[in-house]
CSV table of C-alpha atoms in Angstrom, one decimal:
chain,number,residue,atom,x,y,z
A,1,UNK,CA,-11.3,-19.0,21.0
A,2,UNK,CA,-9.8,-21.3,18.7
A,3,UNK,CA,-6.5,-20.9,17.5
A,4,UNK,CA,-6.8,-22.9,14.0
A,5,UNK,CA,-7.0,-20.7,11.2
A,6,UNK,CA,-8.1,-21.6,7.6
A,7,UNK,CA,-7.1,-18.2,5.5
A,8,UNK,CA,-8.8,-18.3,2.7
A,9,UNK,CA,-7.3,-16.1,-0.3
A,10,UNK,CA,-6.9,-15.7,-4.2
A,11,UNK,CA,-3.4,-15.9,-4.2
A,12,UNK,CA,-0.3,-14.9,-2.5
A,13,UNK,CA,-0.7,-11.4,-1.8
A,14,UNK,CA,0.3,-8.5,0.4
A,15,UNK,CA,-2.5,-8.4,2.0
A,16,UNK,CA,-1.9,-11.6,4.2
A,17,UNK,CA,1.8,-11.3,4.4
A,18,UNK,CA,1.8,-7.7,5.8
A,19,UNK,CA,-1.4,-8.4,7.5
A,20,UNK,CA,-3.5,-11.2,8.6
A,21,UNK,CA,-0.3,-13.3,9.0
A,22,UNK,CA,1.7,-11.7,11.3
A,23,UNK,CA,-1.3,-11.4,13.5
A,24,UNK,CA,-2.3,-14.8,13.3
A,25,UNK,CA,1.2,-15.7,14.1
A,26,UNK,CA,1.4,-13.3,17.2
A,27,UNK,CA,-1.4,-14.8,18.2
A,28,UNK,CA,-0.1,-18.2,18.4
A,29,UNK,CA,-2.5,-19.8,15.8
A,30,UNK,CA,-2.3,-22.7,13.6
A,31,UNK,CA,-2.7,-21.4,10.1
A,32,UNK,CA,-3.8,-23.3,6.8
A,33,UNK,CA,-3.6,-21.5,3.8
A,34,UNK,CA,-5.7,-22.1,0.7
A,35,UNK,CA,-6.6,-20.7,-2.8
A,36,UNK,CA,-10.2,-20.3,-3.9
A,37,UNK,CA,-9.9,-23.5,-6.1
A,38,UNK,CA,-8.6,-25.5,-2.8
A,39,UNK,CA,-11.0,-27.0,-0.7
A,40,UNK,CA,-10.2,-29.2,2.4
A,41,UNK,CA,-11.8,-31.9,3.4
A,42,UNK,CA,-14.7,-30.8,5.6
A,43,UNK,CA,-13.6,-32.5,8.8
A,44,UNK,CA,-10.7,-30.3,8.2
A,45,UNK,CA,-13.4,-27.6,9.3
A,46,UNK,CA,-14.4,-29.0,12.8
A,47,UNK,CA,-13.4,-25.9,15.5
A,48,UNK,CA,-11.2,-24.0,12.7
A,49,UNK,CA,-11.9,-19.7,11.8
A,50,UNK,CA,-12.4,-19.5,8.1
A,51,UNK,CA,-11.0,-16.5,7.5
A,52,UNK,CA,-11.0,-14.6,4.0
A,53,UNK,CA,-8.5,-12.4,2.7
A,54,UNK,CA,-10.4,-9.6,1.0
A,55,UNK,CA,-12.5,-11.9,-1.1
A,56,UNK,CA,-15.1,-14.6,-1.0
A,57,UNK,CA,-15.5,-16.8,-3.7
A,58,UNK,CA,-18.8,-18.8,-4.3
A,59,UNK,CA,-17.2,-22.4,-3.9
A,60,UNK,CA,-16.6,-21.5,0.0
A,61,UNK,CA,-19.4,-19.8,0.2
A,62,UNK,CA,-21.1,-23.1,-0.4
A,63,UNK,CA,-18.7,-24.9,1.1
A,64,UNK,CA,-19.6,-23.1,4.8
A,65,UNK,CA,-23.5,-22.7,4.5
A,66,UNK,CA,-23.2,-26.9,4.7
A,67,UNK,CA,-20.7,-27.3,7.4
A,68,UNK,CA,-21.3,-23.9,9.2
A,69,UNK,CA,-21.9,-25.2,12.7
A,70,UNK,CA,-18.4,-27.2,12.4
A,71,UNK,CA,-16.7,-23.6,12.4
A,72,UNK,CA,-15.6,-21.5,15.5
A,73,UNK,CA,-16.0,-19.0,13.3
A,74,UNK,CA,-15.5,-16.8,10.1
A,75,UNK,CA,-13.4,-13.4,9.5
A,76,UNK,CA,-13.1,-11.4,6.4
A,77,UNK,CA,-10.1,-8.6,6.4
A,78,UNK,CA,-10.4,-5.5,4.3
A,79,UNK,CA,-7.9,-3.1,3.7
A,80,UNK,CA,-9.5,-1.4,0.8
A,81,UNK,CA,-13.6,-0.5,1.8
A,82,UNK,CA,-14.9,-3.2,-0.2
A,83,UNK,CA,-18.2,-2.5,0.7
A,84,UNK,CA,-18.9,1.1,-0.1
A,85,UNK,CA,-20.1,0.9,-4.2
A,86,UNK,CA,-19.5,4.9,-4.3
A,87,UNK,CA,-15.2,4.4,-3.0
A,88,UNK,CA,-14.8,2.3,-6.3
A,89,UNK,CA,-16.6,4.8,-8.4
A,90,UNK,CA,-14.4,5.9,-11.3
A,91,UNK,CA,-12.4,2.4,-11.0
A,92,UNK,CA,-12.2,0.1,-14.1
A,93,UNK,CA,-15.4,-1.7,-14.8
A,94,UNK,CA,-13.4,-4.9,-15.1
A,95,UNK,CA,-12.5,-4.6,-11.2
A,96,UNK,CA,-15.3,-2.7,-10.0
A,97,UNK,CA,-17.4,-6.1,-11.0
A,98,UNK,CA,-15.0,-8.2,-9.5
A,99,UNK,CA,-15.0,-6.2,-6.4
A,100,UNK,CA,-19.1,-6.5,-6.3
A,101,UNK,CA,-18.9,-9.9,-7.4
A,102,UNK,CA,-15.9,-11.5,-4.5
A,103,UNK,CA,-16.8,-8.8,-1.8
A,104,UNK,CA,-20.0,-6.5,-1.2
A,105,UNK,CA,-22.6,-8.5,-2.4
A,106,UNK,CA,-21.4,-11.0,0.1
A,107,UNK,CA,-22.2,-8.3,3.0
A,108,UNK,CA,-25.7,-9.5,4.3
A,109,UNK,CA,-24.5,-13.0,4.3
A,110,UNK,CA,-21.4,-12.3,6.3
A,111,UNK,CA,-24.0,-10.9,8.8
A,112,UNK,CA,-26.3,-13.6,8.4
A,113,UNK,CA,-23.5,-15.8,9.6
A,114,UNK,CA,-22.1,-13.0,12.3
A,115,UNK,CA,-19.0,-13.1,10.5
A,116,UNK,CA,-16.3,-11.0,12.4
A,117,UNK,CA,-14.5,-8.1,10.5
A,118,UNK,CA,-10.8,-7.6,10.4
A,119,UNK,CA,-9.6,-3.9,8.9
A,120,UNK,CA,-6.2,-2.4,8.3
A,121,UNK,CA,-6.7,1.1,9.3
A,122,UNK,CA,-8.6,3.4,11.9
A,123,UNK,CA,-10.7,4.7,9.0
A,124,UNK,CA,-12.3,1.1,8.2
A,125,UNK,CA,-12.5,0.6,12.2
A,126,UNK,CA,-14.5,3.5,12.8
A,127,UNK,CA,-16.2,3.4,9.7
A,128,UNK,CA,-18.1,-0.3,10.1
A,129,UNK,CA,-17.9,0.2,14.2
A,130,UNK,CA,-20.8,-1.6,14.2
A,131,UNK,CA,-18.8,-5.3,13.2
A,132,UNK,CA,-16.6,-4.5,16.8
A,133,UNK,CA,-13.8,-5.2,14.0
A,134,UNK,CA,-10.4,-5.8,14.7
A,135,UNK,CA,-7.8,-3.5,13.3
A,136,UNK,CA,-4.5,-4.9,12.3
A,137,UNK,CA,-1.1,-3.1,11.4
A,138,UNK,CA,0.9,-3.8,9.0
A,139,UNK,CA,4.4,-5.4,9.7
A,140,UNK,CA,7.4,-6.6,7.2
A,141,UNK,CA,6.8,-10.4,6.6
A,142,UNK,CA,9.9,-12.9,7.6
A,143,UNK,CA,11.0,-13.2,3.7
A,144,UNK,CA,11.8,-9.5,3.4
A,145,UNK,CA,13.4,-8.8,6.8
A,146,UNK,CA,16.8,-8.9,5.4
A,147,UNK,CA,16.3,-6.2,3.2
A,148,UNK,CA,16.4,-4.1,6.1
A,149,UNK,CA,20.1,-5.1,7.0
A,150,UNK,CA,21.7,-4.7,3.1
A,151,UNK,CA,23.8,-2.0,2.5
A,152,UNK,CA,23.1,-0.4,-0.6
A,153,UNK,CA,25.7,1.2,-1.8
A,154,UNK,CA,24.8,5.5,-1.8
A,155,UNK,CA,24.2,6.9,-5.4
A,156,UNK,CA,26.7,9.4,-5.7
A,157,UNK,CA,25.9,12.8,-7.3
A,158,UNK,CA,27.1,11.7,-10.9
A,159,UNK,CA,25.0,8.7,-10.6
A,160,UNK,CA,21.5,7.6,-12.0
A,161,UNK,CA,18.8,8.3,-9.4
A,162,UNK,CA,15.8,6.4,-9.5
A,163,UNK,CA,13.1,7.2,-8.7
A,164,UNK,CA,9.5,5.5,-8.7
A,165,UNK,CA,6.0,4.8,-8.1
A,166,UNK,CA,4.6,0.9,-7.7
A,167,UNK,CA,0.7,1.2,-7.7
A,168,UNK,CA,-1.9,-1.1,-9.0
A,169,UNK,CA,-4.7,-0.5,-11.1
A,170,UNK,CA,-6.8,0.8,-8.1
A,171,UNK,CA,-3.9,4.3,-8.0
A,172,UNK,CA,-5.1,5.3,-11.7
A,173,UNK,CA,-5.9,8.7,-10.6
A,174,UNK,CA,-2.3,9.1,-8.6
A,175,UNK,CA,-0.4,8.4,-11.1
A,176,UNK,CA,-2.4,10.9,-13.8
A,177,UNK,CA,-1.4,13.2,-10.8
A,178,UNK,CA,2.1,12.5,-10.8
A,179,UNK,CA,2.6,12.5,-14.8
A,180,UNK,CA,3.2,16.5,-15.0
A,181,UNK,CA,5.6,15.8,-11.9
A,182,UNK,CA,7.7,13.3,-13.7
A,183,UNK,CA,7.7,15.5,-16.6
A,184,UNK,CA,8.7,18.5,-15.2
A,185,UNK,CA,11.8,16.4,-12.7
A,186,UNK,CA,12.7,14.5,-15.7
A,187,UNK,CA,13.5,17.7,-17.2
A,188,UNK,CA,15.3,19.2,-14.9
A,189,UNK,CA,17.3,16.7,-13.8
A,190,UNK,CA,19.3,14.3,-16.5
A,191,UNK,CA,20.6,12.1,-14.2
A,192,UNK,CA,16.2,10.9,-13.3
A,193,UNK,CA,15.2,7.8,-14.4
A,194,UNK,CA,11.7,6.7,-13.4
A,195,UNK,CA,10.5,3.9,-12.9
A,196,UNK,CA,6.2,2.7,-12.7
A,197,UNK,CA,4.1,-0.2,-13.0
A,198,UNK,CA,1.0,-0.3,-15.1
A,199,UNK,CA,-0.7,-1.2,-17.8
A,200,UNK,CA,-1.0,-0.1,-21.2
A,201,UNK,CA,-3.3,2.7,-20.6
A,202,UNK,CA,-0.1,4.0,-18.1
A,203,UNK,CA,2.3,3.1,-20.8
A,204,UNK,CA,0.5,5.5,-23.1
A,205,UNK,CA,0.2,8.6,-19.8
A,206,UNK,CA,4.0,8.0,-20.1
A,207,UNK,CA,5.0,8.1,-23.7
A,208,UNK,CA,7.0,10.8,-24.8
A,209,UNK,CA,9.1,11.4,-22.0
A,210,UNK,CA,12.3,10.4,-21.7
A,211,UNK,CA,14.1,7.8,-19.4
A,212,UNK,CA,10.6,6.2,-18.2
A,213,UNK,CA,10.6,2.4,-17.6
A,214,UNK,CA,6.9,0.8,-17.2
A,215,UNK,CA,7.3,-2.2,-15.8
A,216,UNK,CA,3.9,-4.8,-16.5
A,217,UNK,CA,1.5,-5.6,-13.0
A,218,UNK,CA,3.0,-8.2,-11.3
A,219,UNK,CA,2.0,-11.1,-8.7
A,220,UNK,CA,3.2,-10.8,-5.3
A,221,UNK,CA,6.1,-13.1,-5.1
A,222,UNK,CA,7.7,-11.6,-7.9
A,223,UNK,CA,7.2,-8.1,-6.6
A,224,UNK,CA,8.4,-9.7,-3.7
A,225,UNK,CA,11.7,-10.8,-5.9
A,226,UNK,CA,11.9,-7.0,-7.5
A,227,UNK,CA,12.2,-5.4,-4.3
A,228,UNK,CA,15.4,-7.6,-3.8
A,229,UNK,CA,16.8,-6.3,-6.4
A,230,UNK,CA,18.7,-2.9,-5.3
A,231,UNK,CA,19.2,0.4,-7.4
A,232,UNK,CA,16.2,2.7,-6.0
A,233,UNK,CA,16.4,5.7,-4.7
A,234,UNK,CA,13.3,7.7,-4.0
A,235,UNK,CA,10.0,6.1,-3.9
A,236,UNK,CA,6.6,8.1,-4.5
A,237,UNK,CA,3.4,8.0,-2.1
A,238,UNK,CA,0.9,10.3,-3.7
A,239,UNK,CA,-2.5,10.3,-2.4
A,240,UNK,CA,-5.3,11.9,-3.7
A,241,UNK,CA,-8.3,13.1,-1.3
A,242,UNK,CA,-11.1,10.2,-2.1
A,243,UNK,CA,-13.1,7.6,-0.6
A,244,UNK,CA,-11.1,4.9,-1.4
A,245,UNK,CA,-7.7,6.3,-0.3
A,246,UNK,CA,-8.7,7.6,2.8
A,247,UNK,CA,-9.3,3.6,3.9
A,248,UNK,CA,-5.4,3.1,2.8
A,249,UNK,CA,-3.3,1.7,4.9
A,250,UNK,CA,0.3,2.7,5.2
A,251,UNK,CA,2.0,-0.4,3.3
A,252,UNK,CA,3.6,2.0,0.9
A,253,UNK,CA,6.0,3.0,3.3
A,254,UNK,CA,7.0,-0.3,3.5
A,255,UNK,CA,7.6,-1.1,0.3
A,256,UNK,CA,9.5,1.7,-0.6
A,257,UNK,CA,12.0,1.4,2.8
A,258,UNK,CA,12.2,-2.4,1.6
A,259,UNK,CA,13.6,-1.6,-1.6
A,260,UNK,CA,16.2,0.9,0.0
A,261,UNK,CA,15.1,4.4,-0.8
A,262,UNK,CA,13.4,7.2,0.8
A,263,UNK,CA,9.8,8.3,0.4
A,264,UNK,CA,8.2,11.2,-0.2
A,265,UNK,CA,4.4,11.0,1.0
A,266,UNK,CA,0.8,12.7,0.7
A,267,UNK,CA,0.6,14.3,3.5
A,268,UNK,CA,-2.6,13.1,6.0
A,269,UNK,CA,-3.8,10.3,8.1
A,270,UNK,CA,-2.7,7.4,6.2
A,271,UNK,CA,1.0,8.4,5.9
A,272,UNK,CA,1.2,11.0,8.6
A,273,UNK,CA,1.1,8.7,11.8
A,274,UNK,CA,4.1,7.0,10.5
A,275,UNK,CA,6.6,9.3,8.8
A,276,UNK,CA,7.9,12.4,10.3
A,277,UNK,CA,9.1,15.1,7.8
A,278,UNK,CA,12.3,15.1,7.4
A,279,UNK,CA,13.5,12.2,9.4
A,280,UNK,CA,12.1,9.3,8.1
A,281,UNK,CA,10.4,10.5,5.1
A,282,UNK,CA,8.8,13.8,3.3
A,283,UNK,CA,5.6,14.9,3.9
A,284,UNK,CA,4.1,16.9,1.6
A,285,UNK,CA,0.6,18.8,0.8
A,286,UNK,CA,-0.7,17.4,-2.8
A,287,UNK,CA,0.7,20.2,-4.2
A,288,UNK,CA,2.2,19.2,-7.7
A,289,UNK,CA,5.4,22.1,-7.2
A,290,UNK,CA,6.2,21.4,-3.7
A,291,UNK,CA,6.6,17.7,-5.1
A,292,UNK,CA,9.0,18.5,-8.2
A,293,UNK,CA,10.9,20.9,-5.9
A,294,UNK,CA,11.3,18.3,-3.0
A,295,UNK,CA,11.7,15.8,-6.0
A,296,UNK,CA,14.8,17.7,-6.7
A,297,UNK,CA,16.4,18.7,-3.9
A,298,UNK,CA,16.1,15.3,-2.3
A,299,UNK,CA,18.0,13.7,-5.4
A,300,UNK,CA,20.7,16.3,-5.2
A,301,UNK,CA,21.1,15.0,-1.5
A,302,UNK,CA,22.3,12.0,-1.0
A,303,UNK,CA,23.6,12.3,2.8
A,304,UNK,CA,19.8,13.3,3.8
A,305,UNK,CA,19.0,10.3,1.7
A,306,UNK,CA,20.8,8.2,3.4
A,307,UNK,CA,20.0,9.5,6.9
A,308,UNK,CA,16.1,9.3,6.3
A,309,UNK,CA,16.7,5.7,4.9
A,310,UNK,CA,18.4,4.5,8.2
A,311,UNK,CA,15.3,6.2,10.6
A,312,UNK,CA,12.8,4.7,8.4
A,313,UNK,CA,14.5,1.4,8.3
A,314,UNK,CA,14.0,1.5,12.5
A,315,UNK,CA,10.6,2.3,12.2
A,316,UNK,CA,9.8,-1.5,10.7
């Protein structure tokens, strides 16, 4: 097999930093990275794997039906099921056609091709068995390893606590979830900020309560950047029971141990092969209560805080 990879992707993005390059690199391969608008020179393609990061844009498309028997191969990873119309159903029409347009139309062509599938969780694996795919796990990329080593300093008991919940525009449902949650901690609790990232529509969810901070969507670097900075304290992992969540991957638990805080997760297969309650993490039914009550008490305690943060932070 060759070890010369071409990774083919929109931008800099999670997906390939938690994913598709640490494997690579375990692997021992050569990697190239372009954006869709980047095309190398075709001799460039001569014994390389074209491998796709979610997406497929026309351009390549092209680009390999011409030189296709120069290539020792082509791979697409998913970590969403970007084929399945009915897991996006309910999802802006603005992404849903993007998703149709970069990803499952591209389907039969892929096995025109005998592409090989990547996947980022059991679910996907099992699910499209029939690709033999292979199933990557998520590790921390090099840039944020030191994250892992700072010493945030413990919010004391008279301190702000802050808590939050990064999603993208794919967790609409989640965070409608969490809004009575935030509410009713928010209430309770004085010392609560919160902080979420969305759009305007999540800006609106949110109005009216007091010490929220929506923060706009963001590209990967500077997410990247944001989890640098430190000040969090308890990160949120909801996880509603659908189509498209149950192909999730556990990345959230990342993030959140990254930026120095604990998590409190949905309980199930995505999260619950990775956190143990109470040690690393909270685990907890999607039971709206349970999470302002374990909301609370967790922001009351800041030893069990910091005591959770330092098992997570061996788990990565």
């Amino acid at each position: 097999m060759s070890s010369r990879y071409i990774v083919v992707e929109e931008v800099a993005n999670p997906s390939s930093d938690y994913f598709v390059l640490p494997y690579l690199q375990a692997q021992g391969a050569t990697v190239e990275r372009y954006r869709f608008s980047e095309l190398p020179d075709p001799a460039r393609l001569h014994g390389a794997n074209v491998l796709f990061v979610r997406y497929i844009p026309a351009v390549w498309r092209e680009l390999i039906a011409t030189h296709h028997n120069r290539l020792a191969g082509v791979w697409l990873f998913m970590d969403d099921d970007l084929f399945s119309w009915r897991s996006f159903a309910g999802m802006p029409l603005r992404y849903q056609w993007k998703l149709w347009r970069l990803s499952r139309r591209h389907r039969s062509w892929l096995r025109a091709i005998d592409a090989k599938l990547a996947v980022s969780t059991p679910y996907l694996q099992a699910r499209y068995a029939s690709w033999n795919p292979h199933l990557l796990t998520p590790e921390v990329p090099a840039a944020l390893t030191p994250l892992l080593k700072r010493g945030d300093s413990p919010v004391e008991k008279s301190e702000q606590v802050t808590l939050f919940y990064h999603g993208s525009a794919s967790h609409g449902a989640d965070i409608k979830w969490l809004q009575p949650v935030i509410a009713e901690v928010l209430s309770a609790d004085k010392r609560i900020v919160f902080e979420v990232i969305g759009n305007g529509s999540v800006n609106r969810l949110f109005r009216g309560l007091p010490r929220v901070h929506v923060l706009h969507p963001m590209k990967w670097p500077a997410y990247q950047s944001l989890l640098h900075r430190p000040g969090r304290t308890i990160g949120l992992a909801p996880l509603l029971d659908s189509r498209f969540n149950r192909a999730r991957a556990h990345t959230k638990f990342l993030d959140i141990t990254l930026a120095g805080a604990v998590g409190i997760y949905a309980e199930g297969e995505v999260y619950g092969k990775v956190v143990c309650h109470q040690k690393n993490g909270l685990l907890l039914p999607m039971d709206q209560n349970r999470w302002v009550e374990s909301i609370l008490q967790l922001a009351a305690d800041e030893p069990t805080r910091a005591q959770m943060l330092g098992e997570a932070r061996q788990c990565l």
